[in-house]
CSV table of C-alpha atoms in Angstrom, one decimal:
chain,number,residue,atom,x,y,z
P,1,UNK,CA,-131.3,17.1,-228.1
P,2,UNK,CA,-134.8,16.6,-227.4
P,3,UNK,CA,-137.5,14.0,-229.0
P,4,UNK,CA,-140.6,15.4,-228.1
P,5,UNK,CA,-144.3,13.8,-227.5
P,6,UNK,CA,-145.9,14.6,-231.4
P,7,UNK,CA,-148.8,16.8,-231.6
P,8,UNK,CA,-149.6,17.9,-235.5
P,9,UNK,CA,-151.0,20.8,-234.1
P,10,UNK,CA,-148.0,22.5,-232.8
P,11,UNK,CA,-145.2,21.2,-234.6
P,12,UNK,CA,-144.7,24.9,-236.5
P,13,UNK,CA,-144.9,26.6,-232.6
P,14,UNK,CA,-141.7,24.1,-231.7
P,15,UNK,CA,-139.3,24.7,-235.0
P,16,UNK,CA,-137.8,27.8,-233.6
P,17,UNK,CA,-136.7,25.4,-230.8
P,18,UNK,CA,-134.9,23.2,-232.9
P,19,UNK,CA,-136.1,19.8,-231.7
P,20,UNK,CA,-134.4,16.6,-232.6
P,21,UNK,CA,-137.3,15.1,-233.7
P,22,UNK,CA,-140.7,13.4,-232.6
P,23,UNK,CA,-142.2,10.1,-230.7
P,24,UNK,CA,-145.1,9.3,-232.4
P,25,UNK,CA,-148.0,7.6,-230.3
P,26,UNK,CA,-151.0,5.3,-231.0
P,27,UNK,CA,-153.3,8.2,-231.6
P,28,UNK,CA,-151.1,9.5,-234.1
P,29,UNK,CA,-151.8,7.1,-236.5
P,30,UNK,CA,-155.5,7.0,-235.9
P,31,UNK,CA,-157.8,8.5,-238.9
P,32,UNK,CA,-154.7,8.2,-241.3
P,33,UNK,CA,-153.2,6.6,-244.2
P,34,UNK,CA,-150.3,5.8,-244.4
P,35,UNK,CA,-149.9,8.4,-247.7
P,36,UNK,CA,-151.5,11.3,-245.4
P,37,UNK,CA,-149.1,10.3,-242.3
P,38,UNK,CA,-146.3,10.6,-244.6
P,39,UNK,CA,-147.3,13.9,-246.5
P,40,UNK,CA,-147.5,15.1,-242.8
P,41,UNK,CA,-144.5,14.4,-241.4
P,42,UNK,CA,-142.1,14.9,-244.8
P,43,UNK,CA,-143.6,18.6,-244.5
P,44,UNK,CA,-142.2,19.4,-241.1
P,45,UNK,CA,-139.0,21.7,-242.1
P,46,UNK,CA,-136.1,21.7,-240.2
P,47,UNK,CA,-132.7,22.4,-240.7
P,48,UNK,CA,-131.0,19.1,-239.5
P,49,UNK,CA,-133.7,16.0,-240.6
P,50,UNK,CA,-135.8,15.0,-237.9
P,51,UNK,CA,-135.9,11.8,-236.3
P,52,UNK,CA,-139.4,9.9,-235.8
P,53,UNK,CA,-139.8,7.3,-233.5
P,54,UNK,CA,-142.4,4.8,-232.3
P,55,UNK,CA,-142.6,1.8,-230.2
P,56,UNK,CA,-143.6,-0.6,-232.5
P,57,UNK,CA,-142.7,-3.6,-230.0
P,58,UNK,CA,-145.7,-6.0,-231.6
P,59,UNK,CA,-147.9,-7.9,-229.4
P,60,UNK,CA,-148.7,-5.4,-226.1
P,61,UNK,CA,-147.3,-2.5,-227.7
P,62,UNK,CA,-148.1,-1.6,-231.0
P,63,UNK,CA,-149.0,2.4,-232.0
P,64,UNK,CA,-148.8,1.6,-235.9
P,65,UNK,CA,-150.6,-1.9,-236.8
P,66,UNK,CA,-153.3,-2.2,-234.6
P,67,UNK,CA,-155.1,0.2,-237.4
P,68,UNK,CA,-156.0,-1.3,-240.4
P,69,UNK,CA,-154.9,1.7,-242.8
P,70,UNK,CA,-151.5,0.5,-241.7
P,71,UNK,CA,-152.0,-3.5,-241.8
P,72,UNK,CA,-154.3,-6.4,-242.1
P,73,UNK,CA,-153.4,-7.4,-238.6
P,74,UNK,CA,-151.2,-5.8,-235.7
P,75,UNK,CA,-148.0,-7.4,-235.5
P,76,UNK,CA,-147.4,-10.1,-232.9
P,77,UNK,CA,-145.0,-10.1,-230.1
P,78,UNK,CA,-141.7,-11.2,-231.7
P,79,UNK,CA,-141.5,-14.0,-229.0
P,80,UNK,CA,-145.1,-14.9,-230.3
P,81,UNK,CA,-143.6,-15.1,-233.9
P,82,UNK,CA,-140.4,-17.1,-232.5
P,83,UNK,CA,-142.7,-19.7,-230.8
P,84,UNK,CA,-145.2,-19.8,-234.0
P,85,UNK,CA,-141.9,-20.0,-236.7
P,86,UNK,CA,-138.7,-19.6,-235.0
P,87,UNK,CA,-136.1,-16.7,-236.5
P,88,UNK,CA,-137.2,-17.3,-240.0
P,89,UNK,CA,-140.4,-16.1,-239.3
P,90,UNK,CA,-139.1,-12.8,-236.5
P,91,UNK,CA,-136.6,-12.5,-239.6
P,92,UNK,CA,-139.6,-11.9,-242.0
P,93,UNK,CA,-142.1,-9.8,-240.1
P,94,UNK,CA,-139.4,-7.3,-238.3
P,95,UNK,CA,-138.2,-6.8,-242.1
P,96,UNK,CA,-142.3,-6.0,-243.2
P,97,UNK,CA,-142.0,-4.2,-240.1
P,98,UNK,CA,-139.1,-1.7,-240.4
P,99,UNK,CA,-140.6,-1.8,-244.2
P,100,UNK,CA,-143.7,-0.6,-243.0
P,101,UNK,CA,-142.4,2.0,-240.5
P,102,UNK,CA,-139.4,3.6,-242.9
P,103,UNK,CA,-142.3,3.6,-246.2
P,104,UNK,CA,-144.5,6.3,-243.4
P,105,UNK,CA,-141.6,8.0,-242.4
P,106,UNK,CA,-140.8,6.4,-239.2
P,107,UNK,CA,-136.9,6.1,-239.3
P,108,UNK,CA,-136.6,4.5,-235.4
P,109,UNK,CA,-138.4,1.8,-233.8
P,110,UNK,CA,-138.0,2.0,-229.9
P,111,UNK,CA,-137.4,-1.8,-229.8
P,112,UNK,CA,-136.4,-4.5,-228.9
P,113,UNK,CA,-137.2,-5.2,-225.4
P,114,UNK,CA,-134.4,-6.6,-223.9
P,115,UNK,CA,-135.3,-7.2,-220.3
P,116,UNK,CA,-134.5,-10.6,-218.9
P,117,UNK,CA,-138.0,-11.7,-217.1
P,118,UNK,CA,-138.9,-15.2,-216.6
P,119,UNK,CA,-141.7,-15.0,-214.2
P,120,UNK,CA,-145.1,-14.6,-216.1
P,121,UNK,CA,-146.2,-12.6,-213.2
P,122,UNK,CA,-143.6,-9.5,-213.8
P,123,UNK,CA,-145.2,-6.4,-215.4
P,124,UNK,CA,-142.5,-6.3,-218.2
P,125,UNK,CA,-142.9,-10.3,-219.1
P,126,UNK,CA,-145.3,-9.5,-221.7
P,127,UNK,CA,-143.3,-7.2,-223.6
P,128,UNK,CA,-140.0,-9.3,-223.4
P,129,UNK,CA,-139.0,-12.4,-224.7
P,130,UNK,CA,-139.3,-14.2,-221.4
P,131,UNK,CA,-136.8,-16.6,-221.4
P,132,UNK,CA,-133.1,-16.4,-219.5
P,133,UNK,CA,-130.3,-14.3,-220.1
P,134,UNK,CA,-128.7,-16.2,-222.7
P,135,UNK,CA,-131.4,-16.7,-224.9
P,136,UNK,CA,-133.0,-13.8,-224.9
P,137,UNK,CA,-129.4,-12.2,-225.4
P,138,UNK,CA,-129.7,-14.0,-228.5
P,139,UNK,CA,-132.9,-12.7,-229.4
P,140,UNK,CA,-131.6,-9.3,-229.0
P,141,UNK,CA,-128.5,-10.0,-231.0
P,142,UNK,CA,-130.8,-11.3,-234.1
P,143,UNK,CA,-133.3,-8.2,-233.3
P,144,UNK,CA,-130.4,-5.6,-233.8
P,145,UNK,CA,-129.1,-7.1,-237.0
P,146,UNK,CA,-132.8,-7.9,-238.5
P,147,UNK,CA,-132.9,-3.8,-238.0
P,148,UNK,CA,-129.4,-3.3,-239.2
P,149,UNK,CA,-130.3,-5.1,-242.6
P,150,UNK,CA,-133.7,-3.4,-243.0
P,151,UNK,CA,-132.0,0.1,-242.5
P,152,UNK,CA,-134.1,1.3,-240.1
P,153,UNK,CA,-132.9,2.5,-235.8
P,154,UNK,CA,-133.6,0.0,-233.2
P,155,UNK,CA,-133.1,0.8,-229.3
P,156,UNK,CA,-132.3,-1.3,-226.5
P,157,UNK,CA,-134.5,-1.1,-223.6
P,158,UNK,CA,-134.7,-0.6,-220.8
P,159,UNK,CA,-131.0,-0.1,-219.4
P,160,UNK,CA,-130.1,-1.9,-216.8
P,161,UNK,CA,-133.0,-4.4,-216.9
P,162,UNK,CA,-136.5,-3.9,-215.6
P,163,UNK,CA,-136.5,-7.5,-213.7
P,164,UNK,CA,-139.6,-8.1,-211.8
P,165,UNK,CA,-140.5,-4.1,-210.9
P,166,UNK,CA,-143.6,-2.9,-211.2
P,167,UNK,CA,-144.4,0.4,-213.9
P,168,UNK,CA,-142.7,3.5,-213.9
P,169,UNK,CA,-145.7,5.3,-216.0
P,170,UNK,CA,-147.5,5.2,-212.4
P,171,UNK,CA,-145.3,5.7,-210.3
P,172,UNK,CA,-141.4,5.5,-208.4
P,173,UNK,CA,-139.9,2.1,-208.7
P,174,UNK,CA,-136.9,0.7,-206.7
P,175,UNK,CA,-134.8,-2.0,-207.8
P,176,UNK,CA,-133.1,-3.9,-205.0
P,177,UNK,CA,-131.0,-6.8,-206.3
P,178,UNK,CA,-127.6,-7.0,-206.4
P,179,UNK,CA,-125.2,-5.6,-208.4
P,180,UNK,CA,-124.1,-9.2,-209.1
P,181,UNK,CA,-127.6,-10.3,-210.6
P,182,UNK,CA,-127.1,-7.4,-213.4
P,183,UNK,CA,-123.6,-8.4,-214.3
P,184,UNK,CA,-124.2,-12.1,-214.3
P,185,UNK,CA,-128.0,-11.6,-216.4
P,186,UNK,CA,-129.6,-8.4,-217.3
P,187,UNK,CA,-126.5,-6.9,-218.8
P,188,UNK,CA,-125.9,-9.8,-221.0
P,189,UNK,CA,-128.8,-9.0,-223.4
P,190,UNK,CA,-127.4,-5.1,-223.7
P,191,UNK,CA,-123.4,-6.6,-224.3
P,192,UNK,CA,-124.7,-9.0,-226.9
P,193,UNK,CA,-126.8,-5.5,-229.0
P,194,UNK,CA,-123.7,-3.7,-228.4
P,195,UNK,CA,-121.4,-6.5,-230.2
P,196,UNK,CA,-124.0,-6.2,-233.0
P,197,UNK,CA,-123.7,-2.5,-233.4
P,198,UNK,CA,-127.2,-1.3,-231.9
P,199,UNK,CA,-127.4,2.6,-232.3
P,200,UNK,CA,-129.2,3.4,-229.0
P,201,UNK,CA,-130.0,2.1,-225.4
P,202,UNK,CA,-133.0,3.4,-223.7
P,203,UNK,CA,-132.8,3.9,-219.9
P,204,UNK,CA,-135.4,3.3,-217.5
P,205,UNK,CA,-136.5,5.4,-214.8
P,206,UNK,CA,-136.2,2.1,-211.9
P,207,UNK,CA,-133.9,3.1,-208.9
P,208,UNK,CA,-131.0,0.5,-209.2
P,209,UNK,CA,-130.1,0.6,-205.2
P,210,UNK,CA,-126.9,-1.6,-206.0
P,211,UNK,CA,-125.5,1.3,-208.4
P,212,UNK,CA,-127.2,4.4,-207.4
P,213,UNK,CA,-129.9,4.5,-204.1
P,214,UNK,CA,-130.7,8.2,-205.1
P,215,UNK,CA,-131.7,8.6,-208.7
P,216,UNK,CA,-133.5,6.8,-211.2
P,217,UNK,CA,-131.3,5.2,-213.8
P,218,UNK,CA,-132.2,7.4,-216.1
P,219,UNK,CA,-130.6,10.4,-214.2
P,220,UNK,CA,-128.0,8.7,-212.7
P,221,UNK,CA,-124.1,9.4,-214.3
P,222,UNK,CA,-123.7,6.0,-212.3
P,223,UNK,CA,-125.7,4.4,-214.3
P,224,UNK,CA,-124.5,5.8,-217.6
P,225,UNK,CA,-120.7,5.2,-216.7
P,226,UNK,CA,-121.9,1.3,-216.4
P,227,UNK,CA,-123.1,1.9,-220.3
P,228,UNK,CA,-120.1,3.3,-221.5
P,229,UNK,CA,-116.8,2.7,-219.7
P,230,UNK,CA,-118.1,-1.3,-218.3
P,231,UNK,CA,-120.5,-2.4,-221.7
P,232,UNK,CA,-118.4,0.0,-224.3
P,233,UNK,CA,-121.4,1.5,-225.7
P,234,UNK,CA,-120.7,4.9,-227.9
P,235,UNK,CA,-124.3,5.0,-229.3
P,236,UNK,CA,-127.1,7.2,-228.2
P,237,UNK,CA,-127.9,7.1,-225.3
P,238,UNK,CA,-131.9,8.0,-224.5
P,239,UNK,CA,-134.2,8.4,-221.6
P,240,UNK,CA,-137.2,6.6,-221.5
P,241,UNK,CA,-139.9,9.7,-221.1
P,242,UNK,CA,-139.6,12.3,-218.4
P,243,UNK,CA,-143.4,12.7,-218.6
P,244,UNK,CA,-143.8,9.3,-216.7
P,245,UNK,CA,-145.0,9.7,-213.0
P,246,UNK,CA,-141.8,8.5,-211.8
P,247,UNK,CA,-140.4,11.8,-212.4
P,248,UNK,CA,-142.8,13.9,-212.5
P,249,UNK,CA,-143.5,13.3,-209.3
P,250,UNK,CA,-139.9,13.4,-207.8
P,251,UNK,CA,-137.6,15.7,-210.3
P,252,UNK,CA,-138.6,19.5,-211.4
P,253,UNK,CA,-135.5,19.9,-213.3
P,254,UNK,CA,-135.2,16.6,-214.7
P,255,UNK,CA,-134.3,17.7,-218.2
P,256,UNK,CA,-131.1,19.2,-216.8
P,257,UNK,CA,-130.0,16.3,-214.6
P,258,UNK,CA,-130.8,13.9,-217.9
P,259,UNK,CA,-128.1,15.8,-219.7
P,260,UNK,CA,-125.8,16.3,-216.5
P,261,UNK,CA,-126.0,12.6,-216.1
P,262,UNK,CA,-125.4,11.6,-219.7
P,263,UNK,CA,-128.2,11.4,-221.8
P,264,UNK,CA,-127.9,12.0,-225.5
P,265,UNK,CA,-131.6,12.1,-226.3
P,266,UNK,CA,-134.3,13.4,-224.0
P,267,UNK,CA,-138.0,12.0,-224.6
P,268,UNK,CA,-140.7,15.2,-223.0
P,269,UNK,CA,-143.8,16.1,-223.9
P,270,UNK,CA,-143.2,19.2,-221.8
P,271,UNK,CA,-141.1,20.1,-224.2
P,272,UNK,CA,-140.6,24.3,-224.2
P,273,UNK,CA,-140.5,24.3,-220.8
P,274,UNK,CA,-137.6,21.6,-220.7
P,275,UNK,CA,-135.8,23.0,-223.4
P,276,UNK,CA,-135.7,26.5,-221.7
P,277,UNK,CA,-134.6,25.1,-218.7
P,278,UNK,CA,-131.6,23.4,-220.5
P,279,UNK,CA,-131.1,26.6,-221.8
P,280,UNK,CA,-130.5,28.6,-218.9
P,281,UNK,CA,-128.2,26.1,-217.6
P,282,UNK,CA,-126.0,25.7,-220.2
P,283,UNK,CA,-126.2,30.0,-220.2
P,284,UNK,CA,-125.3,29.7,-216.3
P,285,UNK,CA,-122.4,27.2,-217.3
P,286,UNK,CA,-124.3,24.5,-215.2
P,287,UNK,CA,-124.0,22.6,-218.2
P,288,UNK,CA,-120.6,22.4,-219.9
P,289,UNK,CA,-120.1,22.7,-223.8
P,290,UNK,CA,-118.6,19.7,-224.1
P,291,UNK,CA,-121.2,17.7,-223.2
P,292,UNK,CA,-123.9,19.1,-225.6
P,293,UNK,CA,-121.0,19.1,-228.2
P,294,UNK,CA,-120.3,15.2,-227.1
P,295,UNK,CA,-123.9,14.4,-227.5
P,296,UNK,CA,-124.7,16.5,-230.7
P,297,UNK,CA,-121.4,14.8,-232.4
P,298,UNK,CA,-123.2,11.0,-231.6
P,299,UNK,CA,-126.8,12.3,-232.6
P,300,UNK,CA,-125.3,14.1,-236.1
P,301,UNK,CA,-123.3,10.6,-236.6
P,302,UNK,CA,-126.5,8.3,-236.1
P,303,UNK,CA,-128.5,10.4,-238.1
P,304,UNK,CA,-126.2,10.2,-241.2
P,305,UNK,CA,-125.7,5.9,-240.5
P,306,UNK,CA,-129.2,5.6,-240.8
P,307,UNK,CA,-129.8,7.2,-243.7
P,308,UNK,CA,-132.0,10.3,-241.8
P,309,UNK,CA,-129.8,13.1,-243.0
């Protein structure tokens, strides 16, 4: 299935492709309530229930609480919590948080960052929670269950671990440490979400030479094998967006190889134009049944465990 870039102006063109439901961004939120951004989105018909995500990250990213409709302040960066309160006080604001989020009609957070990065230097250290692999696996691991409790989806991100690379919104980024770093630090973070029952790993677009040289992670089958036969995971699986530069630039039928590879979810703003090419390879038998059914059995099974159908 596909979650596609919101736009309130054409949600009614996209229902007669059946989408699995929406990523909602900062300007989204801007100009509303948080009674007129629920009325909004509860009047979107479909016939499955859609799913509506955000990044609501705190600190760096934040689409929701940097307005004041939604909150007196924009939430802090979890580590900034930690470092202010410890857990008790990540405990309480990520349960205002999901609060806040499942009381609009947001039902999945794309969060938290799980990225071991140490080096204040690395573009992804302000969004992590910059500290080694075994504490910041157990940050994720008290993230996921925070979530759990509060009802509301979290997501793992970004599968396999960002490291030090620079940003995929701008461009192709390649990833050229060995296999042995992963297995020995940025996996630990995604093993300990997975032992707490996460729902869904995001993967990033870097180019993991050690696994795969010729695809981004998050159209590499390599890379998805390491998710599910080495970590375990049966969750959703979810690309971080193919709008990002790192694929435009590079992949023209990127929506195809995301499902080919082993995506579940597919993030696009482009969205008719992806979903007709996924189309016309499933009609060509490019794409095999069982792998939409596989994927549409994990989405249907998420959906009901959090409560969205």
């Amino acid at each position: 299935e596909i979650i596609v870039r919101y736009d309130k102006n054409i949600t009614t063109k996209y229902t007669d492709y059946y989408p699995g439901g929406y990523i909602l961004f900062a300007r989204d939120f801007d100009g509303q309530t948080k009674d007129s951004l629920k009325k909004e989105l509860s009047s979107i018909k479909t016939n499955i229930p859609l799913a509506f995500a955000v990044d609501e990250e705190g600190g760096y990213v934040t689409r929701v609480s940097r307005y004041k409709n939604f909150r007196n302040e924009k939430f802090k960066s979890p580590k900034a919590y930690y470092e202010e309160g410890g857990y008790d006080l990540v405990k309480r604001t990520e349960k205002e948080k999901a609060e806040l989020l499942l009381s609009i009609g947001i039902n999945t957070n794309l969060a938290p960052v799980a990225d071991v990065t140490t080096n204040s230097d690395d573009f992804m250290y302000i969004r992590a929670f910059g500290q080694d692999a075994e504490k910041t696996s157990e940050f994720v691991k008290n993230m996921v269950n925070y979530a759990n409790e509060a009802g509301i989806s979290s997501c793992l991100k970004h599968f396999p671990g960002y490291g030090n690379n620079v940003d995929t919104h701008t461009g192709s980024s390649t990833d050229t440490r060995s296999y042995e770093t992963f297995i020995s630090s940025d996996y630990l973070p995604f093993e300990a979400g997975i032992k707490e029952n996460v729902p869904m790993i995001l993967v990033s677009h870097n180019v993991v030479t050690a696994i795969d040289e010729d695809n981004p992670a998050s159209l590499s089958s390599k890379i998805h094998e390491e998710l599910r036969d080495k970590l375990k995971f049966s969750g959703i699986i979810i690309t971080d967006d193919l709008d990002m530069q790192a694929i435009k630039d590079n992949f023209s039928d990127a929506a195809v190889k995301a499902v080919l590879s082993g995506n579940d979810l597919i993030i696009t703003t482009d969205f008719i134009n992806d979903y007709n090419k996924v189309l016309e390879a499933y009609n060509n038998k490019d794409i095999e049944k069982d792998i939409i059914d596989k994927a549409v059995t994990r989405i249907l099974a998420w959906k009901y465990s959090y409560n969205i159908i």
